[in-house]
Amino acid sequence: MTQLYQDNLAQLYDAAVPDWPGEIDFYRNLAQEDVDEHHSILEIASGTGRVAIKLAQAGFQVVGIDLSQDMLSIARAKSASLKNVTFVQADMRSFDLNRDFALALVPAYSFQLLLTEKAQKTCLEKISKHLIPRARLVLHLERQDPDWLASLPSDSYTPFEASGETTHPHTSQLIRVSYAWSFDQALQSVAVIIRYETIDPSGRVSERVDREPLRMHCTSARRLESLLVRAGFEIEERRSDFASDSAPDASDEMIWIARKRP
Ligand SMILES: C[S@@+](CC[C@H](N)C(=O)[O-])C[C@H]1O[C@@H](n2cnc3c(N)ncnc32)[C@H](O)[C@@H]1O
């Protein structure tokens, strides 16, 4: 068996997913406004700790929850020297940590892994139960273009398209990451197959592995706003990036900042 197949895909995720421009500063600034020494930040679907660990390094108390033991193991190993970050295995639809937080974050489109509006509402209500009154929630989603979605096949996938390159965490070999897409109109969800390829020094692909399709719910701004309000939040702001003040529809990103209603 070769290296990519032996890999835990969580390790490739950890190596391949960069921060969004301005993302960490944005979360840190919100934490500075809202989180005192008596309260903590809750990150939902915290993965390998990409965001949670940086906020802990900035001095905040952080709790991350995630379903995947593989992702949690990496997050715990990366943060072993930090006392102010904890990672808990829990489902974002049904968690109960028995404590309140002053800020909740759902970065990196994780909310869209909940494939029905019912599951999304249940998750928002769970988050709300874990927040002090007026605490903020940030949801970072992808705003899919309806024309692009309509152009995707429903019973097959688009050809793979390269999206970026990274370095393998153990072998230091070049890894190319590509995506192939499909869209299910009835479920309003896209499915993406992520392909990792090892590129040898002559530029040839020496190894390839495709992940199981990952499904993501395509949520429009209008539906998401209504969902947040029904789950007990009021909308403070909707942004299209972390770093500037562009108009809300200026990019494929949807960053919602909401407050728990008292
Ligand atoms: C795109 S990753 C995001 C990781 C991290 N927040 C980041 O920003 O890099 C999505 C994460 O959601 C987790 N996840 C998927 N379904 C979940 C669920 N129902 N409850 C908790 N975590 C879940 C996955 O295990 C994965 O770690």
mmCIF file of C-alpha atoms and ligand atoms in Angstrom:
data_model
loop_
_atom_site.group_PDB
_atom_site.id
_atom_site.type_symbol
_atom_site.label_atom_id
_atom_site.label_comp_id
_atom_site.label_asym_id
_atom_site.label_seq_id
_atom_site.Cartn_x
_atom_site.Cartn_y
_atom_site.Cartn_z
ATOM 1 C CA MET A 1 0.000 0.000 0.000
ATOM 2 C CA THR A 2 1.262 3.484 -0.785
ATOM 3 C CA GLN A 3 1.507 6.618 1.323
ATOM 4 C CA LEU A 4 -1.727 8.412 0.364
ATOM 5 C CA TYR A 5 -3.820 5.314 1.057
ATOM 6 C CA GLN A 6 -2.186 4.830 4.439
ATOM 7 C CA ASP A 7 -2.934 8.424 5.335
ATOM 8 C CA ASN A 8 -5.618 9.436 7.580
ATOM 9 C CA LEU A 9 -7.594 11.862 5.390
ATOM 10 C CA ALA A 10 -7.885 14.161 8.386
ATOM 11 C CA GLN A 11 -4.119 14.751 8.079
ATOM 12 C CA LEU A 12 -4.504 15.782 4.456
ATOM 13 C CA TYR A 13 -7.373 18.097 5.424
ATOM 14 C CA ASP A 14 -5.176 19.630 8.081
ATOM 15 C CA ALA A 15 -2.372 20.235 5.593
ATOM 16 C CA ALA A 16 -4.548 21.419 2.727
ATOM 17 C CA VAL A 17 -7.067 23.900 4.192
ATOM 18 C CA PRO A 18 -5.649 27.422 4.590
ATOM 19 C CA ASP A 19 -7.159 30.265 6.607
ATOM 20 C CA TRP A 20 -9.398 32.658 4.664
ATOM 21 C CA PRO A 21 -7.849 36.139 4.270
ATOM 22 C CA GLY A 22 -8.509 38.108 7.467
ATOM 23 C CA GLU A 23 -10.472 35.238 9.029
ATOM 24 C CA ILE A 24 -8.506 34.702 12.228
ATOM 25 C CA ASP A 25 -8.127 38.455 12.920
ATOM 26 C CA PHE A 26 -11.873 38.810 12.417
ATOM 27 C CA TYR A 27 -12.699 36.101 14.968
ATOM 28 C CA ARG A 28 -10.039 37.418 17.356
ATOM 29 C CA ASN A 29 -11.488 40.956 17.189
ATOM 30 C CA LEU A 30 -14.984 39.660 17.969
ATOM 31 C CA ALA A 31 -13.555 37.670 20.878
ATOM 32 C CA GLN A 32 -11.792 40.768 22.182
ATOM 33 C CA GLU A 33 -15.107 42.638 22.132
ATOM 34 C CA ASP A 34 -17.257 39.916 23.690
ATOM 35 C CA VAL A 35 -15.279 37.361 25.677
ATOM 36 C CA ASP A 36 -13.933 38.083 29.157
ATOM 37 C CA GLU A 37 -11.842 35.854 31.443
ATOM 38 C CA HIS A 38 -14.999 34.220 32.875
ATOM 39 C CA HIS A 39 -16.294 33.036 29.514
ATOM 40 C CA SER A 40 -15.178 30.863 26.631
ATOM 41 C CA ILE A 41 -15.560 30.605 22.879
ATOM 42 C CA LEU A 42 -17.416 27.636 21.390
ATOM 43 C CA GLU A 43 -16.330 26.395 17.972
ATOM 44 C CA ILE A 44 -18.796 24.050 16.304
ATOM 45 C CA ALA A 45 -17.310 21.351 14.027
ATOM 46 C CA SER A 46 -13.797 22.406 14.992
ATOM 47 C CA GLY A 47 -12.043 19.819 12.819
ATOM 48 C CA THR A 48 -8.295 19.697 13.345
ATOM 49 C CA GLY A 49 -8.369 22.912 15.394
ATOM 50 C CA ARG A 50 -7.402 25.329 12.615
ATOM 51 C CA VAL A 51 -9.386 28.206 14.200
ATOM 52 C CA ALA A 52 -9.750 27.090 17.842
ATOM 53 C CA ILE A 53 -6.017 26.687 18.408
ATOM 54 C CA LYS A 54 -5.180 30.142 17.038
ATOM 55 C CA LEU A 55 -7.795 31.728 19.306
ATOM 56 C CA ALA A 56 -6.385 29.803 22.269
ATOM 57 C CA GLN A 57 -2.889 30.979 21.337
ATOM 58 C CA ALA A 58 -4.293 34.527 21.469
ATOM 59 C CA GLY A 59 -5.214 33.867 25.108
ATOM 60 C CA PHE A 60 -8.911 32.921 24.933
ATOM 61 C CA GLN A 61 -10.540 29.871 26.529
ATOM 62 C CA VAL A 62 -11.901 27.762 23.688
ATOM 63 C CA VAL A 63 -13.975 24.581 23.442
ATOM 64 C CA GLY A 64 -14.272 22.836 20.079
ATOM 65 C CA ILE A 65 -16.765 20.109 19.295
ATOM 66 C CA ASP A 66 -16.502 17.726 16.363
ATOM 67 C CA LEU A 67 -17.937 14.366 15.377
ATOM 68 C CA SER A 68 -14.797 12.872 13.872
ATOM 69 C CA GLN A 69 -12.359 11.068 16.141
ATOM 70 C CA ASP A 70 -9.634 11.410 13.466
ATOM 71 C CA MET A 71 -10.041 15.187 13.306
ATOM 72 C CA LEU A 72 -10.201 15.457 17.116
ATOM 73 C CA SER A 73 -7.016 13.403 17.555
ATOM 74 C CA ILE A 74 -5.077 15.796 15.331
ATOM 75 C CA ALA A 75 -6.562 18.844 17.073
ATOM 76 C CA ARG A 76 -5.597 17.436 20.492
ATOM 77 C CA ALA A 77 -2.066 16.554 19.375
ATOM 78 C CA LYS A 78 -1.543 20.018 17.858
ATOM 79 C CA SER A 79 -2.748 21.748 21.035
ATOM 80 C CA ALA A 80 -1.108 19.458 23.610
ATOM 81 C CA SER A 81 0.925 22.332 25.066
ATOM 82 C CA LEU A 82 -2.123 24.619 25.477
ATOM 83 C CA LYS A 83 -4.209 24.491 28.648
ATOM 84 C CA ASN A 84 -6.986 26.811 27.426
ATOM 85 C CA VAL A 85 -8.407 24.733 24.563
ATOM 86 C CA THR A 86 -10.460 21.537 24.841
ATOM 87 C CA PHE A 87 -11.831 19.331 22.087
ATOM 88 C CA VAL A 88 -14.961 17.283 22.730
ATOM 89 C CA GLN A 89 -16.508 14.601 20.555
ATOM 90 C CA ALA A 90 -20.105 15.661 19.952
ATOM 91 C CA ASP A 91 -22.692 15.993 17.227
ATOM 92 C CA MET A 92 -23.602 19.599 16.442
ATOM 93 C CA ARG A 93 -27.293 18.598 16.332
ATOM 94 C CA SER A 94 -27.433 17.098 19.807
ATOM 95 C CA PHE A 95 -24.587 18.322 22.028
ATOM 96 C CA ASP A 96 -24.980 19.312 25.667
ATOM 97 C CA LEU A 97 -21.878 20.758 27.306
ATOM 98 C CA ASN A 98 -23.779 22.037 30.353
ATOM 99 C CA ARG A 99 -22.212 25.514 30.237
ATOM 100 C CA ASP A 100 -22.651 28.928 28.598
ATOM 101 C CA PHE A 101 -20.377 30.623 26.087
ATOM 102 C CA ALA A 102 -19.907 34.263 25.121
ATOM 103 C CA LEU A 103 -19.232 33.637 21.420
ATOM 104 C CA ALA A 104 -19.980 30.746 19.039
ATOM 105 C CA LEU A 105 -18.305 30.181 15.676
ATOM 106 C CA VAL A 106 -19.181 27.788 12.862
ATOM 107 C CA PRO A 107 -16.309 28.349 10.393
ATOM 108 C CA ALA A 108 -15.440 26.868 7.020
ATOM 109 C CA TYR A 109 -18.917 25.989 5.688
ATOM 110 C CA SER A 110 -19.372 23.240 8.313
ATOM 111 C CA PHE A 111 -22.969 24.291 8.917
ATOM 112 C CA GLN A 112 -23.789 23.191 5.353
ATOM 113 C CA LEU A 113 -22.874 19.620 6.255
ATOM 114 C CA LEU A 114 -26.298 19.565 7.893
ATOM 115 C CA LEU A 115 -28.387 18.569 4.905
ATOM 116 C CA THR A 116 -31.883 19.559 5.955
ATOM 117 C CA GLU A 117 -33.377 22.758 7.291
ATOM 118 C CA LYS A 118 -34.711 20.761 10.255
ATOM 119 C CA ALA A 119 -31.187 19.626 11.206
ATOM 120 C CA GLN A 120 -29.869 23.172 10.751
ATOM 121 C CA LYS A 121 -32.596 24.632 12.978
ATOM 122 C CA THR A 122 -31.964 21.989 15.649
ATOM 123 C CA CYS A 123 -28.267 22.868 15.581
ATOM 124 C CA LEU A 124 -28.953 26.616 15.880
ATOM 125 C CA GLU A 125 -31.269 25.981 18.843
ATOM 126 C CA LYS A 126 -28.570 23.861 20.524
ATOM 127 C CA ILE A 127 -26.037 26.640 19.981
ATOM 128 C CA SER A 128 -28.475 29.214 21.362
ATOM 129 C CA LYS A 129 -28.941 27.117 24.528
ATOM 130 C CA HIS A 130 -25.181 27.291 25.076
ATOM 131 C CA LEU A 131 -24.935 31.091 24.776
ATOM 132 C CA ILE A 132 -25.313 33.873 27.297
ATOM 133 C CA PRO A 133 -27.976 36.484 26.365
ATOM 134 C CA ARG A 134 -26.871 38.784 23.503
ATOM 135 C CA ALA A 135 -23.875 36.560 22.700
ATOM 136 C CA ARG A 136 -22.825 36.493 19.067
ATOM 137 C CA LEU A 137 -22.867 33.595 16.650
ATOM 138 C CA VAL A 138 -20.828 33.646 13.423
ATOM 139 C CA LEU A 139 -21.813 31.304 10.596
ATOM 140 C CA HIS A 140 -19.456 31.100 7.621
ATOM 141 C CA LEU A 141 -21.139 29.598 4.571
ATOM 142 C CA GLU A 142 -20.606 29.340 0.867
ATOM 143 C CA ARG A 143 -23.093 31.229 -1.312
ATOM 144 C CA GLN A 144 -23.445 29.028 -4.368
ATOM 145 C CA ASP A 145 -24.346 30.698 -7.640
ATOM 146 C CA PRO A 146 -27.751 29.303 -8.780
ATOM 147 C CA ASP A 147 -26.595 29.324 -12.433
ATOM 148 C CA TRP A 148 -23.512 27.283 -11.537
ATOM 149 C CA LEU A 149 -25.613 24.830 -9.524
ATOM 150 C CA ALA A 150 -28.049 24.443 -12.434
ATOM 151 C CA SER A 151 -25.105 23.667 -14.743
ATOM 152 C CA LEU A 152 -23.924 20.717 -12.620
ATOM 153 C CA PRO A 153 -24.879 17.146 -13.505
ATOM 154 C CA SER A 154 -27.326 15.423 -11.164
ATOM 155 C CA ASP A 155 -26.562 11.740 -11.832
ATOM 156 C CA SER A 156 -22.797 12.028 -12.414
ATOM 157 C CA TYR A 157 -19.929 14.386 -11.566
ATOM 158 C CA THR A 158 -18.144 17.159 -13.456
ATOM 159 C CA PRO A 159 -14.576 16.353 -14.556
ATOM 160 C CA PHE A 160 -12.034 16.969 -11.760
ATOM 161 C CA GLU A 161 -10.693 20.499 -11.664
ATOM 162 C CA ALA A 162 -7.505 21.353 -9.782
ATOM 163 C CA SER A 163 -8.132 23.754 -6.902
ATOM 164 C CA GLY A 164 -4.693 24.052 -5.309
ATOM 165 C CA GLU A 165 -1.532 22.359 -4.112
ATOM 166 C CA THR A 166 -0.130 21.537 -0.709
ATOM 167 C CA THR A 167 2.812 19.721 0.811
ATOM 168 C CA HIS A 168 2.290 16.295 2.344
ATOM 169 C CA PRO A 169 2.682 16.601 6.151
ATOM 170 C CA HIS A 170 4.999 13.549 6.401
ATOM 171 C CA THR A 171 6.681 13.012 3.044
ATOM 172 C CA SER A 172 6.949 16.700 2.019
ATOM 173 C CA GLN A 173 5.884 15.614 -1.480
ATOM 174 C CA LEU A 174 3.713 17.930 -3.557
ATOM 175 C CA ILE A 175 -0.006 17.062 -3.327
ATOM 176 C CA ARG A 176 -2.509 18.396 -5.868
ATOM 177 C CA VAL A 177 -6.097 18.818 -4.663
ATOM 178 C CA SER A 178 -8.946 18.661 -7.224
ATOM 179 C CA TYR A 179 -12.739 18.724 -7.009
ATOM 180 C CA ALA A 180 -15.574 17.089 -8.994
ATOM 181 C CA TRP A 181 -19.141 18.287 -8.418
ATOM 182 C CA SER A 182 -22.724 17.106 -8.672
ATOM 183 C CA PHE A 183 -26.007 18.814 -7.662
ATOM 184 C CA ASP A 184 -29.193 17.293 -6.287
ATOM 185 C CA GLN A 185 -31.986 19.761 -7.024
ATOM 186 C CA ALA A 186 -34.587 17.995 -4.870
ATOM 187 C CA LEU A 187 -32.361 18.009 -1.779
ATOM 188 C CA GLN A 188 -30.756 21.361 -2.662
ATOM 189 C CA SER A 189 -27.347 19.879 -1.951
ATOM 190 C CA VAL A 190 -24.065 19.708 -3.835
ATOM 191 C CA ALA A 191 -21.833 16.661 -3.601
ATOM 192 C CA VAL A 192 -18.101 17.085 -4.057
ATOM 193 C CA ILE A 193 -15.433 14.411 -4.477
ATOM 194 C CA ILE A 194 -12.055 15.663 -3.281
ATOM 195 C CA ARG A 195 -9.104 14.063 -5.096
ATOM 196 C CA TYR A 196 -5.561 14.100 -3.688
ATOM 197 C CA GLU A 197 -2.678 13.324 -6.070
ATOM 198 C CA THR A 198 1.005 13.009 -5.309
ATOM 199 C CA ILE A 199 3.041 14.815 -7.958
ATOM 200 C CA ASP A 200 6.552 13.424 -8.426
ATOM 201 C CA PRO A 201 9.563 15.658 -9.233
ATOM 202 C CA SER A 202 9.062 15.124 -12.980
ATOM 203 C CA GLY A 203 5.479 16.463 -12.689
ATOM 204 C CA ARG A 204 3.816 13.052 -13.098
ATOM 205 C CA VAL A 205 1.014 11.796 -10.844
ATOM 206 C CA SER A 206 2.528 8.937 -8.839
ATOM 207 C CA GLU A 207 -0.471 8.257 -6.631
ATOM 208 C CA ARG A 208 -4.138 9.228 -6.400
ATOM 209 C CA VAL A 209 -6.890 8.913 -3.802
ATOM 210 C CA ASP A 210 -10.517 10.111 -4.013
ATOM 211 C CA ARG A 211 -12.523 10.841 -0.891
ATOM 212 C CA GLU A 212 -16.086 9.647 -0.432
ATOM 213 C CA PRO A 213 -18.451 12.342 -1.788
ATOM 214 C CA LEU A 214 -19.052 15.111 0.717
ATOM 215 C CA ARG A 215 -22.552 16.603 0.640
ATOM 216 C CA MET A 216 -23.266 20.239 1.428
ATOM 217 C CA HIS A 217 -26.625 21.965 1.666
ATOM 218 C CA CYS A 218 -26.982 25.031 -0.563
ATOM 219 C CA THR A 219 -28.615 27.676 1.566
ATOM 220 C CA SER A 220 -29.803 30.983 0.138
ATOM 221 C CA ALA A 221 -29.368 34.219 2.089
ATOM 222 C CA ARG A 222 -33.127 34.621 2.437
ATOM 223 C CA ARG A 223 -33.630 31.125 3.876
ATOM 224 C CA LEU A 224 -30.720 31.412 6.217
ATOM 225 C CA GLU A 225 -31.910 34.736 7.592
ATOM 226 C CA SER A 226 -35.338 33.279 8.264
ATOM 227 C CA LEU A 227 -33.791 30.218 9.921
ATOM 228 C CA LEU A 228 -31.623 32.317 12.249
ATOM 229 C CA VAL A 229 -34.596 34.434 13.281
ATOM 230 C CA ARG A 230 -36.789 31.370 13.899
ATOM 231 C CA ALA A 231 -34.016 29.827 16.031
ATOM 232 C CA GLY A 232 -33.914 32.852 18.353
ATOM 233 C CA PHE A 233 -31.221 35.079 16.824
ATOM 234 C CA GLU A 234 -31.295 38.598 15.452
ATOM 235 C CA ILE A 235 -29.090 39.457 12.494
ATOM 236 C CA GLU A 236 -26.368 41.983 13.190
ATOM 237 C CA GLU A 237 -24.490 41.874 9.890
ATOM 238 C CA ARG A 238 -23.947 39.840 6.740
ATOM 239 C CA ARG A 239 -20.540 40.070 5.068
ATOM 240 C CA SER A 240 -18.984 38.732 1.877
ATOM 241 C CA ASP A 241 -15.458 38.499 3.280
ATOM 242 C CA PHE A 242 -13.583 38.815 6.550
ATOM 243 C CA ALA A 243 -11.102 41.499 5.611
ATOM 244 C CA SER A 244 -12.977 44.360 3.929
ATOM 245 C CA ASP A 245 -16.355 46.074 3.872
ATOM 246 C CA SER A 246 -17.482 44.803 0.452
ATOM 247 C CA ALA A 247 -21.195 44.566 -0.290
ATOM 248 C CA PRO A 248 -22.840 41.397 1.131
ATOM 249 C CA ASP A 249 -23.251 39.827 -2.332
ATOM 250 C CA ALA A 250 -19.772 40.704 -3.581
ATOM 251 C CA SER A 251 -18.343 37.186 -3.315
ATOM 252 C CA ASP A 252 -19.215 33.505 -2.919
ATOM 253 C CA GLU A 253 -18.871 33.775 0.854
ATOM 254 C CA MET A 254 -21.700 34.428 3.317
ATOM 255 C CA ILE A 255 -20.548 35.394 6.785
ATOM 256 C CA TRP A 256 -23.446 35.940 9.165
ATOM 257 C CA ILE A 257 -23.035 37.660 12.505
ATOM 258 C CA ALA A 258 -26.100 37.198 14.682
ATOM 259 C CA ARG A 259 -26.927 37.803 18.342
ATOM 260 C CA LYS A 260 -28.945 35.602 20.633
ATOM 261 C CA ARG A 261 -32.181 37.407 21.429
ATOM 262 C CA PRO A 262 -32.592 37.972 25.180
HETATM 263 C C1 LIG B 1 -14.880 21.672 6.804
HETATM 264 S S1 LIG B 1 -14.393 20.887 8.309
HETATM 265 C C2 LIG B 1 -14.166 22.348 9.278
HETATM 266 C C3 LIG B 1 -13.158 22.207 10.357
HETATM 267 C C4 LIG B 1 -12.769 23.461 11.082
HETATM 268 N N1 LIG B 1 -13.899 24.160 11.681
HETATM 269 C C5 LIG B 1 -12.031 24.439 10.170
HETATM 270 O O1 LIG B 1 -12.475 25.564 10.086
HETATM 271 O O2 LIG B 1 -11.024 24.072 9.583
HETATM 272 C C6 LIG B 1 -15.929 20.216 8.814
HETATM 273 C C7 LIG B 1 -15.921 19.480 10.116
HETATM 274 O O3 LIG B 1 -17.272 19.193 10.482
HETATM 275 C C8 LIG B 1 -17.276 17.991 11.209
HETATM 276 N N2 LIG B 1 -18.659 17.494 11.281
HETATM 277 C C9 LIG B 1 -19.421 17.002 10.279
HETATM 278 N N3 LIG B 1 -20.653 16.706 10.717
HETATM 279 C C10 LIG B 1 -20.675 17.012 12.043
HETATM 280 C C11 LIG B 1 -21.676 16.933 13.064
HETATM 281 N N4 LIG B 1 -22.908 16.490 12.795
HETATM 282 N N5 LIG B 1 -21.349 17.351 14.301
HETATM 283 C C12 LIG B 1 -20.100 17.801 14.593
HETATM 284 N N6 LIG B 1 -19.121 17.893 13.666
HETATM 285 C C13 LIG B 1 -19.401 17.507 12.412
HETATM 286 C C14 LIG B 1 -16.316 17.118 10.440
HETATM 287 O O4 LIG B 1 -15.854 16.039 11.223
HETATM 288 C C15 LIG B 1 -15.214 18.125 10.096
HETATM 289 O O5 LIG B 1 -14.200 18.117 11.056
#
